[in-house]
Amino acid sequence: MAKIKFTREEALAFHLEPTPGKWEVQATVPMTTQRDLSLAYSPGVAIPCEDIAANPELAYDYTNKGNLVAVISNGTAVLGLGNLGALGSKPVMEGKSVLFKRFADVNSIDIELDTEDPEEFIKAVRLMAPTFGGINLEDIKAPECFIIEQRLKEECDIPVFHDDQHGTAVICAAGLINALHLSGKKIEDVKIVLNGAGAAGIACLELIKSMGAKHDNCIMCDTKGVIYQGRTEGMNQWKSAHAAVTDARTLEDAMKDADVFLGVSAKGAVTQDMVRSMAENPVIFAMANPDPEITPEEAHEVRPDAIVATGRSDYPNQVNNVLGFPYLFRGALDIHARAINDEMKIACAEALAAIAREDVPDEVGLAYGKQLAFGRDYIIPTPFDPRLIHRIPPAVAQAGMDTGAARRPIIDMEAYEETLRGRMDSTAPILRSINNRARQAQARMIFAEGDDPRVLRAAVMYQRNGLGKALVVGREDDVRKKLEEAGLGDAVRELEVVNAGNTPHLETYKDFLYKRLQRRGRDLKDIHRLAARDRHVFASLMLAHGHAEGLVTGATRKSAHVLERINTVFDADAQHGAVGVTALLLKGRIVLISDTLVHEWPESHDLATIAERAAGVARHLGMEPRVAFVSFSTFGYPVSERAQKMHMAPQVLDERGVDFEYEGEMTVDVALNAKAQEAYPFQRLTGPANILVVPARHSASISVKLMQEMAGATVIGPILAGIDQSIQICSTNMTANDILNMAVLAACKVG
């Protein structure tokens, strides 16, 4: 898989636009009338205040405490960057907050404390703890992190969890369960060597020992060598707890005949000779970031029987904390836990390990561009596995209930699992899937409008994100100047600039175009002007001759004009079954609307074709199509000749015998609302529609733009479907990121 690259400018722009930072606060209650204000604030708010004062448990019912986690740091150990201070750590803590939301729908707020004094830090967190349902400590250096966490656990009655310690430990434990399963070894028998006696290393060893590993089978090493009983140099109470009775004094000594190596140290700490000296079927978790102690290639070169995991996403078996902390807190919050104890962590590890041993859902394989199966290269689930949200929190919650950590046990575990499924954003896996499919495809993509800075930025992102080769139609000087103005001067060498002046194929293109257009009133001069001077036509001719795999255009001209130009080269019109499908993404839902591009006033047969094309797009996106033909009437009432064609279209699909759900005609609320559908028990949809076929292009345009402007929906499209080539037409108000999304769709050949 190609490595994702980005520039300093891109990273800064991501944090700057559309608003500074990575999250915002939104109200969950109406705040429009005087009555709303009276209930939300004074005097209505006094009632829950008094109830909570009398019974503090009610804070979980009447405030956001039960779904709110604080991400707290003092910035003394930020990523691998060292002590950047409180403010320097804020982008990381904001990032952690959005991961909580994205993966487990946990609301989170980042707090940066400007102190290196553990006592001050402890006091500050203890005083604010009542606000939250849990506290996630982050990027605090050892040994202060041990003192801070231990004291806060004693002094707070909510979960306090230092993710750098326990998050890594939980995922490491999950991987170890499966690695030992594959190598036929038992945890109580294996010899384990750990290199790196910091926060993560000590937590890993503690958790593994609580799972059954024997104390004297575990050898911990730091920069000064083995931590053995009797050693005095560079010791502290946390290291002393793991001092083993051993003759080994160096990492090299310790690695002889070891079954397991756990590394949370530094790049290159492990040599091939050390790996060679390990026991049969060795397990090597080289988790140093960004570069592992030894790469999987180096380890496998001397030991093909090794099972290797790293902290990196571009190797198999990534030990990634995002598999743990969101779901641990989700389960803990949902039982109003007093703490996250070892049993809850072990339950999390065992649930993760069990998921990896099962068949992998198709959508995960689709997202990663390869079919995954339990084995040496897949011992830990991937972060985008849809099972994580409904499998791990219940296991954590059950362990919390079994050990007395729950204030409010869950009575119906099946119902709880169902609510967890409903918490997840259904759009995220779809977008993830198409991005990964595009990365696998490595399509050469034509960006037709090389004079537009947005298009150029999208082309640079397409190439630097490892999606494929970007071909930009434009003049070299103009492209260079615009890239330099956008702060991307170094990208000139990366992009391929194409035009009529530098292509060897211009005469071939013109011959092809003349054959198509000579009986449509075009002479040779017209043909030259179109092929050599119109970028939409030139780009289409490149695509038609196999000189690229996809085309993105339309960011600078109205879509009707662009479509007319494309039609000089391809049959992309209503007569030939072309259709425009627009995807609306809002609040975790995705709905396709069509036709938004080609058919101005479709009749019933056209509407049936539009439905078929939209269903194809839905399946390309990994959705099971449910089509609703929408109108202002529902199943024939009120009667109107304008709605007649919407009434007839499903009958056309009946005759065609299609293999997807469809129904209509119906109003939009009946189409999208399962409750409203209950009033029509005869209707055939098994849930809310995800494709709306509308009566005409003007109603499609109004619907999409209204949702975009009033509701803030994300719009992807219109996606051009039903032609042989992969062409996507942007709209003129698209950002560079929107144009990149269209290129990704073209690379996946969606439509």
XYZ file of C-alpha atoms in Angstrom:
751
model
C 0.000 0.000 0.000
C 1.392 3.420 -0.967
C 2.557 5.530 1.953
C 0.423 8.628 2.575
C 2.401 11.863 2.190
C 1.390 15.365 3.137
C 3.120 18.715 3.332
C 3.532 21.054 6.267
C 1.072 23.428 4.512
C -1.584 20.715 4.164
C -1.306 19.764 7.853
C -1.695 23.412 8.882
C -4.589 23.999 6.451
C -6.389 20.926 7.845
C -6.279 22.483 11.318
C -7.128 25.990 10.096
C -10.075 25.349 7.749
C -13.072 25.570 7.778
C -12.676 26.907 11.349
C -9.595 26.755 13.607
C -9.263 23.467 15.520
C -10.978 20.104 15.124
C -14.263 20.234 17.058
C -17.066 22.536 18.192
C -19.942 22.476 20.702
C -23.560 22.171 19.592
C -26.765 22.412 21.621
C -28.925 19.269 21.783
C -32.095 21.129 22.864
C -34.134 23.848 21.119
C -33.065 27.374 22.092
C -35.426 29.481 19.997
C -38.320 30.689 22.182
C -38.531 32.423 25.556
C -40.001 29.194 26.950
C -36.943 27.217 25.743
C -34.650 29.673 27.519
C -36.742 29.457 30.698
C -36.413 25.658 30.716
C -32.746 25.524 29.704
C -31.650 28.220 32.115
C -33.454 30.237 34.799
C -35.893 29.423 36.353
C -36.510 25.888 34.925
C -32.961 24.680 35.438
C -33.369 24.980 39.233
C -35.454 21.800 39.342
C -32.784 19.320 38.043
C -30.150 21.229 40.106
C -32.047 20.581 43.349
C -32.680 16.943 42.424
C -28.965 16.345 41.658
C -27.912 18.073 44.899
C -30.171 15.651 46.789
C -29.102 12.608 44.721
C -25.789 13.036 42.805
C -26.519 9.896 40.719
C -29.176 11.907 38.839
C -26.382 13.936 37.162
C -26.151 10.998 34.739
C -29.824 11.504 33.818
C -30.118 15.284 33.634
C -26.673 16.381 32.359
C -24.152 15.255 29.740
C -21.852 13.737 32.425
C -22.694 10.172 31.375
C -21.276 10.628 27.878
C -18.479 13.116 28.551
C -14.761 12.354 28.867
C -11.964 14.844 29.588
C -8.726 14.377 27.638
C -6.118 15.930 29.958
C -2.393 16.558 29.471
C 0.419 18.835 30.564
C 2.331 18.262 27.322
C 5.461 16.786 28.933
C 5.643 13.784 26.527
C 3.822 14.701 23.309
C 3.837 11.868 20.725
C 7.533 11.274 20.060
C 8.266 15.007 20.249
C 9.089 15.350 23.965
C 8.107 18.225 26.246
C 6.185 20.740 24.092
C 4.312 22.240 27.046
C 0.577 22.441 27.685
C -0.357 24.583 24.677
C 1.909 22.652 22.312
C -0.054 19.496 23.151
C -3.486 20.986 22.363
C -3.720 19.806 18.703
C -3.017 16.221 19.880
C -5.628 16.407 22.644
C -8.221 17.852 20.227
C -7.364 14.943 17.931
C -7.944 12.476 20.758
C -11.318 14.114 21.422
C -12.464 13.660 17.821
C -11.321 10.004 17.866
C -13.558 9.404 20.899
C -16.478 10.855 18.926
C -15.690 9.163 15.615
C -15.168 5.646 16.940
C -17.519 5.367 19.929
C -19.785 8.447 19.894
C -18.269 9.614 23.194
C -18.352 13.393 23.693
C -14.973 14.643 24.784
C -13.316 17.906 25.752
C -9.571 18.551 25.777
C -7.961 20.240 28.808
C -4.314 21.310 28.879
C -2.881 22.026 32.345
C 0.111 24.368 32.489
C 2.094 22.663 35.243
C 4.845 20.054 35.600
C 4.170 19.673 39.342
C 2.326 16.357 39.910
C 0.600 17.711 43.059
C -0.814 20.734 41.210
C -1.907 18.509 38.313
C -3.624 16.018 40.646
C -5.432 18.774 42.516
C -6.668 20.453 39.320
C -8.047 17.195 37.870
C -9.618 16.112 41.174
C -11.419 19.455 41.498
C -12.922 19.281 37.991
C -13.691 15.527 38.034
C -17.411 15.899 38.963
C -18.018 17.433 35.496
C -17.075 14.228 33.683
C -18.032 10.578 33.358
C -14.382 9.629 32.812
C -10.858 11.043 32.514
C -8.352 10.102 29.813
C -4.800 11.160 30.734
C -2.457 11.634 27.792
C 1.183 12.456 26.958
C 2.471 12.888 30.538
C 6.095 11.818 31.059
C 7.211 8.946 33.277
C 7.554 8.560 36.228
C 5.138 11.440 37.046
C 2.393 9.733 35.024
C 2.427 6.757 37.449
C 2.075 8.991 40.509
C -0.656 11.125 38.886
C -2.727 8.199 37.684
C -2.480 6.190 40.895
C -3.482 9.124 43.099
C -6.362 10.201 40.835
C -7.698 6.630 40.779
C -7.759 6.728 44.594
C -9.280 10.208 44.855
C -11.881 10.172 42.015
C -15.059 8.100 41.778
C -14.998 7.946 37.945
C -12.670 6.022 35.584
C -9.177 7.537 35.290
C -7.210 5.963 32.451
C -3.735 6.889 31.177
C -3.996 5.747 27.564
C -0.262 5.791 26.844
C 0.073 3.084 29.492
C -3.062 0.982 29.379
C -4.275 1.597 25.822
C -1.071 0.165 24.375
C -1.158 -2.655 26.956
C -4.705 -3.725 26.012
C -4.042 -3.912 22.247
C -0.691 -5.595 22.878
C -2.449 -8.187 25.088
C -5.103 -8.820 22.387
C -2.402 -9.430 19.783
C -0.434 -11.648 22.170
C -3.487 -13.851 22.880
C -3.789 -14.582 19.151
C -0.049 -14.846 18.437
C 0.304 -17.491 21.180
C -2.849 -19.229 19.858
C -1.207 -19.489 16.398
C 2.166 -20.645 17.761
C 0.564 -23.219 20.084
C 2.043 -21.755 23.283
C 0.525 -20.887 26.669
C 0.993 -17.513 28.368
C 2.049 -19.142 31.671
C 4.897 -21.019 29.911
C 6.425 -18.432 27.585
C 9.585 -16.396 28.162
C 8.825 -12.707 27.527
C 11.372 -9.924 26.990
C 10.255 -6.300 27.202
C 12.468 -3.454 26.006
C 11.491 0.031 27.213
C 10.700 0.560 30.904
C 8.513 3.641 30.423
C 4.772 4.086 30.940
C 3.626 1.786 28.111
C 6.210 -0.932 28.754
C 5.458 -1.254 32.469
C 1.679 -1.281 31.800
C 2.087 -4.003 29.137
C 4.008 -6.239 31.501
C 1.572 -5.637 34.397
C -1.449 -6.553 32.261
C 0.206 -9.624 30.767
C 1.185 -10.824 34.255
C -2.392 -10.339 35.455
C -3.412 -12.564 32.498
C -1.173 -15.405 33.683
C 2.448 -14.716 32.634
C 4.950 -15.784 35.346
C 7.026 -13.035 37.029
C 10.420 -14.696 36.493
C 9.554 -15.573 32.866
C 9.308 -11.829 32.139
C 12.538 -9.875 31.682
C 12.329 -6.086 31.459
C 15.148 -4.073 29.872
C 15.871 -0.352 29.709
C 18.714 1.687 28.184
C 21.103 0.319 30.850
C 20.246 -3.342 30.163
C 18.285 -5.981 32.092
C 16.349 -4.973 35.226
C 17.474 -7.805 37.539
C 17.040 -8.294 41.277
C 19.826 -6.427 43.021
C 20.349 -3.780 40.312
C 20.678 -0.262 41.798
C 21.614 1.964 38.870
C 18.776 3.910 37.126
C 16.046 2.237 39.191
C 12.707 3.414 40.573
C 9.878 1.706 42.454
C 7.978 0.882 39.236
C 10.956 -0.811 37.612
C 11.879 -2.605 40.862
C 8.450 -4.273 40.924
C 9.444 -6.116 37.724
C 13.062 -6.983 38.566
C 13.588 -10.659 37.694
C 15.941 -13.329 39.065
C 18.164 -13.802 35.989
C 21.800 -14.004 34.889
C 21.050 -11.996 31.724
C 22.520 -8.503 31.772
C 21.955 -7.193 28.217
C 19.030 -7.240 25.813
C 21.069 -9.620 23.665
C 21.430 -12.072 26.608
C 17.719 -11.811 27.427
C 16.613 -12.524 23.836
C 18.235 -15.983 23.746
C 15.408 -18.572 23.575
C 12.759 -15.902 24.269
C 9.278 -16.708 22.929
C 8.004 -13.133 22.949
C 9.633 -9.738 22.415
C 7.684 -6.586 23.302
C 9.325 -3.324 22.252
C 8.266 0.161 23.292
C 11.732 1.647 22.975
C 13.586 2.998 19.934
C 14.273 2.366 16.253
C 16.901 -0.311 15.608
C 17.090 -1.556 19.226
C 16.764 -5.184 18.012
C 19.240 -6.812 15.616
C 18.733 -9.748 13.275
C 21.154 -11.784 15.436
C 18.897 -11.227 18.465
C 15.870 -12.426 16.476
C 17.843 -15.407 15.194
C 18.548 -16.462 18.808
C 14.840 -16.531 19.820
C 12.792 -19.718 20.387
C 10.746 -21.407 17.652
C 7.762 -19.429 16.290
C 8.852 -16.210 18.005
C 6.394 -13.376 18.611
C 7.856 -9.910 17.980
C 5.871 -6.780 18.833
C 8.169 -3.942 17.699
C 5.952 -1.029 18.738
C 8.378 1.928 18.745
C 6.924 4.853 16.788
C 7.354 6.052 14.121
C 10.029 3.418 13.364
C 9.969 -0.069 14.943
C 12.838 -1.698 16.870
C 13.237 -4.021 13.857
C 11.183 -3.967 10.645
C 9.013 -6.971 9.724
C 11.159 -7.469 6.579
C 14.375 -7.647 8.648
C 12.793 -10.040 11.176
C 11.307 -12.345 8.522
C 14.590 -12.460 6.606
C 16.226 -14.410 9.456
C 13.087 -15.946 11.001
C 10.303 -16.738 8.493
C 8.404 -18.388 11.403
C 8.107 -15.078 13.337
C 4.781 -13.348 13.989
C 5.478 -9.600 13.823
C 3.393 -6.604 14.884
C 4.340 -2.902 14.827
C 2.753 0.453 15.654
C 2.528 1.380 11.961
C -0.466 1.302 9.622
C 1.607 0.383 6.537
C 2.524 -3.040 8.016
C 0.174 -5.884 8.997
C -0.817 -6.260 12.683
C -0.870 -2.616 13.784
C -0.955 -2.144 17.563
C -3.266 0.878 17.436
C -4.702 2.416 20.627
C -7.846 3.519 18.776
C -8.937 -0.148 18.983
C -9.122 0.226 22.758
C -9.749 3.537 24.505
C -12.984 4.612 22.705
C -14.674 1.272 23.439
C -13.298 0.920 26.977
C -14.783 4.308 27.860
C -18.019 3.566 25.975
C -18.569 0.419 28.064
C -17.475 2.133 31.297
C -19.700 5.197 30.747
C -22.728 3.066 29.938
C -22.591 1.347 33.359
C -21.690 4.647 35.117
C -18.460 2.946 36.198
C -16.421 3.989 39.220
C -13.188 2.826 37.530
C -11.710 0.916 34.588
C -10.146 -2.094 36.323
C -7.854 -4.887 35.086
C -10.797 -7.221 34.470
C -12.385 -4.635 32.147
C -9.080 -4.214 30.271
C -8.654 -7.994 29.918
C -12.270 -8.297 28.695
C -11.473 -5.659 26.064
C -8.324 -7.548 24.969
C -10.155 -10.894 24.803
C -13.049 -9.391 22.810
C -10.575 -7.851 20.332
C -8.732 -11.157 19.997
C -12.011 -13.046 19.423
C -13.070 -10.626 16.636
C -9.772 -11.230 14.785
C -10.326 -15.011 14.874
C -13.733 -14.747 13.177
C -14.572 -14.305 9.493
C -13.895 -10.738 8.409
C -16.963 -8.863 7.061
C -16.872 -8.077 3.323
C -16.969 -4.321 3.921
C -13.677 -4.529 5.871
C -12.001 -6.373 3.001
C -13.463 -3.809 0.601
C -12.134 -0.943 2.732
C -8.611 -2.387 2.854
C -8.546 -3.609 -0.736
C -7.743 -7.202 0.294
C -9.494 -10.076 1.989
C -8.250 -10.484 5.564
C -8.258 -13.822 7.393
C -6.974 -14.867 10.828
C -3.317 -15.818 10.578
C 0.238 -14.530 11.035
C -0.496 -11.267 9.171
C -3.861 -10.643 10.830
C -3.906 -11.159 14.614
C -5.467 -7.793 15.553
C -8.685 -6.357 14.038
C -8.461 -3.243 11.876
C -9.662 0.103 13.329
C -12.488 0.335 10.782
C -14.079 -3.029 11.577
C -17.816 -2.298 12.119
C -18.060 -5.031 14.805
C -15.866 -3.181 17.317
C -18.591 -0.774 18.485
C -21.148 -3.465 19.349
C -18.780 -6.199 20.557
C -16.194 -4.527 22.805
C -18.273 -2.148 25.007
C -20.657 -4.982 26.070
C -17.655 -7.139 27.075
C -16.160 -4.223 29.045
C -19.533 -3.394 30.640
C -20.107 -7.041 31.642
C -16.671 -7.233 33.283
C -17.386 -3.968 35.119
C -20.714 -5.353 36.345
C -19.127 -8.670 37.400
C -16.438 -6.886 39.445
C -18.688 -4.331 41.166
C -17.415 -1.303 39.217
C -20.895 -0.511 37.817
C -23.190 2.019 39.465
C -25.997 1.224 37.016
C -25.800 -2.296 35.528
C -27.209 -2.991 32.053
C -30.237 -5.261 32.309
C -30.856 -6.159 28.631
C -27.483 -6.771 26.952
C -29.035 -7.560 23.529
C -30.914 -4.261 23.494
C -27.678 -2.508 24.550
C -25.793 -4.042 21.611
C -28.529 -2.832 19.272
C -28.261 0.753 20.563
C -24.484 0.604 20.034
C -24.966 -0.382 16.368
C -27.201 2.668 15.953
C -24.575 5.023 17.414
C -22.185 4.671 14.519
C -21.830 7.046 11.590
C -22.786 4.899 8.572
C -21.122 7.311 6.141
C -17.595 6.973 7.544
C -17.024 3.309 6.522
C -18.310 4.117 3.018
C -15.901 7.030 2.569
C -13.068 4.967 4.068
C -13.872 2.106 1.687
C -13.826 4.202 -1.486
C -10.559 5.891 -0.443
C -8.885 2.526 0.078
C -10.278 1.135 -3.174
C -8.930 4.204 -4.975
C -5.522 3.641 -3.355
C -5.538 0.049 -4.612
C -6.621 1.115 -8.132
C -3.720 3.624 -8.571
C -5.638 5.257 -11.443
C -4.081 7.891 -13.678
C -6.492 10.764 -13.150
C -6.995 13.735 -15.503
C -7.751 17.038 -13.789
C -9.041 19.032 -16.770
C -8.958 22.549 -15.302
C -5.294 23.166 -14.513
C -5.788 26.948 -14.375
C -7.827 26.729 -11.144
C -5.947 26.710 -7.791
C -8.570 24.425 -6.153
C -8.157 21.853 -8.919
C -4.368 22.019 -8.631
C -4.526 21.523 -4.848
C -6.837 18.526 -5.360
C -4.430 17.068 -7.937
C -1.488 17.448 -5.542
C -3.491 15.825 -2.710
C -4.556 12.986 -5.043
C -0.933 12.177 -5.804
C 0.529 12.792 -2.333
C -2.172 10.687 -0.675
C -0.874 7.764 -2.723
C -4.082 7.472 -4.796
C -2.374 7.396 -8.199
C -0.860 9.661 -10.876
C -2.351 13.142 -11.408
C -2.399 14.507 -14.980
C -3.228 18.220 -15.148
C -4.495 19.847 -18.347
C -2.937 23.311 -18.600
C 0.079 25.379 -19.629
C 3.290 24.509 -17.741
C 4.118 28.139 -16.840
C 0.600 28.840 -15.643
C 0.465 25.651 -13.530
C 3.865 26.423 -11.955
C 2.846 30.011 -11.115
C -0.480 28.980 -9.547
C 1.124 26.192 -7.496
C 3.754 28.621 -6.174
C 1.011 31.100 -5.222
C -0.746 28.288 -3.335
C 2.459 27.476 -1.391
C 2.928 24.225 -3.326
C 5.870 25.195 -5.556
C 7.648 21.908 -4.813
C 4.730 19.962 -6.346
C 5.520 21.122 -9.911
C 7.960 18.230 -10.359
C 5.402 15.687 -9.115
C 2.469 16.498 -11.410
C 2.373 15.712 -15.116
C 1.131 18.724 -17.105
C -0.579 17.728 -20.389
C -1.908 19.876 -23.245
C -2.429 19.879 -27.004
C 1.084 21.308 -27.487
C 2.964 18.520 -25.720
C 0.892 15.453 -26.635
C 2.067 13.194 -29.488
C -1.550 12.061 -29.983
C -3.289 15.244 -31.193
C -3.805 14.050 -34.810
C -5.244 10.725 -33.564
C -7.609 12.626 -31.267
C -8.753 14.904 -34.139
C -9.375 11.985 -36.515
C -11.501 10.267 -33.868
C -13.492 13.454 -33.176
C -14.035 14.192 -36.882
C -15.517 10.723 -37.433
C -17.948 11.346 -34.546
C -18.970 14.892 -35.458
C -18.681 15.225 -39.245
C -22.409 14.549 -39.685
C -23.311 16.870 -36.818
C -22.385 20.031 -38.703
C -18.723 20.259 -37.594
C -15.916 20.963 -40.072
C -12.165 20.394 -39.646
C -11.587 23.877 -38.148
C -14.274 23.215 -35.538
C -12.645 19.882 -34.755
C -9.202 21.502 -34.290
C -10.673 24.200 -32.024
C -12.469 21.605 -29.885
C -9.571 19.140 -29.603
C -6.737 21.646 -29.218
C -8.365 24.500 -27.309
C -11.219 23.112 -25.209
C -9.806 21.406 -22.123
C -13.008 19.419 -21.398
C -12.920 17.933 -24.929
C -9.126 17.383 -24.867
C -9.351 15.615 -21.493
C -12.261 13.460 -22.744
C -10.226 12.474 -25.820
C -7.309 11.429 -23.602
C -9.691 9.246 -21.609
C -11.329 7.768 -24.725
C -7.902 6.670 -25.996
C -6.876 4.962 -22.748
C -4.290 7.599 -21.812
C -5.799 7.761 -18.306
C -8.349 5.829 -16.250
C -10.490 8.696 -14.951
C -11.457 12.330 -15.529
C -12.527 15.109 -13.170
C -13.834 18.375 -14.578
C -16.555 21.022 -14.150
C -15.156 23.117 -11.281
C -14.957 26.241 -13.465
C -17.999 25.975 -15.791
C -21.698 25.150 -15.411
C -22.321 21.404 -15.487
C -24.673 21.708 -18.521
C -21.837 23.252 -20.585
C -19.337 20.616 -19.428
C -21.751 17.766 -20.178
C -22.374 19.178 -23.664
C -18.591 19.180 -24.296
C -18.142 15.649 -22.945
C -20.953 14.537 -25.290
C -18.814 15.438 -28.270
C -16.568 12.485 -27.320
C -18.861 10.118 -25.385
C -22.560 9.196 -25.389
C -23.288 10.776 -22.014
C -26.888 11.863 -22.593
C -30.386 10.851 -21.512
C -30.972 8.938 -24.733
C -28.043 6.616 -23.919
C -29.052 6.121 -20.260
C -26.632 8.516 -18.539
C -27.792 9.707 -15.114
C -26.532 12.089 -12.416
C -26.673 10.802 -8.834
C -25.848 13.112 -5.903
C -24.931 11.771 -2.460
C -26.060 13.784 0.581
C -24.228 13.025 3.851
C -25.731 14.356 7.066
C -25.647 13.217 10.713
C -24.255 9.802 9.898
C -26.796 9.090 7.123
C -26.275 8.914 3.380
C -29.096 9.485 0.872
C -28.714 9.474 -2.916
C -30.845 11.840 -5.029
C -31.261 11.466 -8.795
C -31.358 12.595 -11.519
C -29.417 15.742 -10.689
C -27.580 16.201 -14.001
C -28.956 14.714 -17.235
C -32.765 14.190 -17.484
C -34.715 17.425 -17.425
C -38.263 15.960 -17.373
C -38.023 12.140 -17.280
C -41.024 9.913 -18.054
C -41.820 6.692 -16.198
C -39.393 4.524 -18.239
C -36.634 7.104 -17.740
C -37.394 7.175 -14.001
C -37.032 3.389 -13.852
C -33.635 3.658 -15.596
C -32.600 6.427 -13.177
C -33.518 4.110 -10.267
C -31.406 1.293 -11.737
C -28.396 3.562 -12.253
C -28.715 4.990 -8.721
C -28.943 1.446 -7.297
C -25.686 0.631 -9.113
C -24.009 3.678 -7.543
C -25.337 2.680 -4.098
C -23.870 -0.811 -4.460
C -20.563 0.649 -5.615
C -20.551 2.634 -2.366
C -21.239 -0.495 -0.302
C -24.944 0.253 0.383
C -27.916 -2.061 -0.159
C -30.291 0.020 -2.362
C -33.782 1.016 -1.157
C -35.407 3.233 -3.789
C -38.353 5.588 -3.205
C -40.055 7.399 -6.092
C -40.932 10.656 -4.358
C -43.680 13.159 -5.087
C -46.165 15.392 -3.211
C -48.610 12.450 -3.171
C -48.485 9.033 -1.484
C -49.787 5.907 -3.223
C -52.197 7.764 -5.506
C -53.525 10.501 -3.222
C -53.938 13.368 -3.829
C -54.607 12.544 -7.480
C -52.559 14.549 -9.988
C -51.433 13.958 -13.546
C -48.044 15.422 -12.517
C -47.597 12.540 -10.039
C -48.833 9.908 -12.500
C -45.373 9.089 -13.875
C -44.033 8.550 -10.325
C -46.946 6.138 -9.784
C -46.110 4.259 -13.014
C -42.301 4.002 -12.579
C -42.412 1.166 -9.978
C -44.594 -0.811 -12.397
C -41.877 -0.458 -15.058
C -39.375 -1.886 -12.562
C -41.850 -4.730 -11.851
C -41.669 -5.618 -15.557
C -37.872 -5.377 -15.613
C -37.523 -7.730 -12.603
C -34.778 -5.784 -10.825
C -32.989 -7.148 -7.731
C -33.347 -4.229 -5.283
C -36.119 -2.762 -3.104
C -38.271 0.024 -4.558
C -41.597 1.655 -3.769
C -43.678 4.721 -4.589
C -44.952 7.153 -5.278
C -44.631 8.666 -1.784
C -43.806 11.875 0.015
C -40.261 12.372 1.324
C -41.247 11.909 4.982
C -42.796 8.501 4.240
C -39.693 7.551 2.222
C -37.208 8.483 4.955
C -39.101 7.853 8.187
C -39.697 4.257 9.325
C -42.448 5.450 11.723
C -44.334 7.147 8.876
C -43.999 3.965 6.787
C -45.913 2.000 9.443
C -49.112 3.768 8.319
C -48.764 1.869 5.011
C -48.259 -1.776 6.045
C -48.521 -2.967 2.404
C -45.476 -0.949 1.254
C -42.395 -2.947 0.256
C -39.430 -1.068 1.748
C -37.817 -2.813 4.728
C -36.506 0.478 6.157
C -35.975 4.140 5.299
C -35.115 4.701 1.617
C -31.513 5.569 0.788
C -32.241 6.541 -2.847
C -34.794 9.210 -3.744
C -35.840 9.355 -7.403
C -37.385 12.809 -7.939
C -39.805 13.996 -10.664
C -37.444 16.347 -12.524
C -33.981 17.866 -12.576
C -35.215 21.146 -11.118
C -36.678 19.396 -8.055
C -33.409 17.448 -7.644
C -31.383 20.662 -7.787
C -33.661 22.462 -5.309
C -33.579 19.522 -2.866
C -29.786 19.184 -2.918
C -29.030 22.887 -2.611
C -31.640 23.369 0.150
C -30.104 20.515 2.181
C -26.622 21.919 1.594
C -27.424 25.509 2.574
C -30.025 25.044 5.331
C -28.938 21.774 6.945
C -25.196 21.849 6.212
C -25.243 18.492 4.425
C -22.044 17.335 2.732
C -22.691 16.947 -0.989
C -20.757 14.502 -3.157
C -21.654 14.660 -6.812
C -23.413 14.688 -9.101
C -21.866 11.273 -9.814
C -22.163 10.564 -13.543
C -23.464 7.009 -14.000
C -24.367 4.892 -17.001
C -21.488 5.639 -19.388
C -18.540 3.396 -20.229
C -15.809 5.712 -18.940
C -15.155 7.008 -15.433
C -15.963 10.742 -15.553
C -17.020 12.915 -12.644
C -18.382 16.446 -13.075
C -17.783 18.835 -10.177
C -19.945 21.826 -9.331
C -18.478 25.331 -9.460
C -18.694 25.957 -5.685
C -16.636 22.893 -4.711
C -13.567 23.140 -2.466
C -10.265 21.390 -3.228
C -11.329 18.620 -0.846
C -14.668 18.145 -2.664
C -12.816 17.909 -5.998
C -10.490 15.310 -4.458
C -13.571 13.295 -3.367
C -14.814 13.361 -6.971
C -11.423 12.096 -8.157
C -11.620 9.268 -5.610
C -15.074 8.301 -6.985
C -13.677 8.357 -10.523
C -10.723 6.182 -9.472
C -13.141 3.610 -7.970
C -15.233 3.760 -11.168
C -18.348 4.533 -9.111
C -21.251 4.731 -11.546
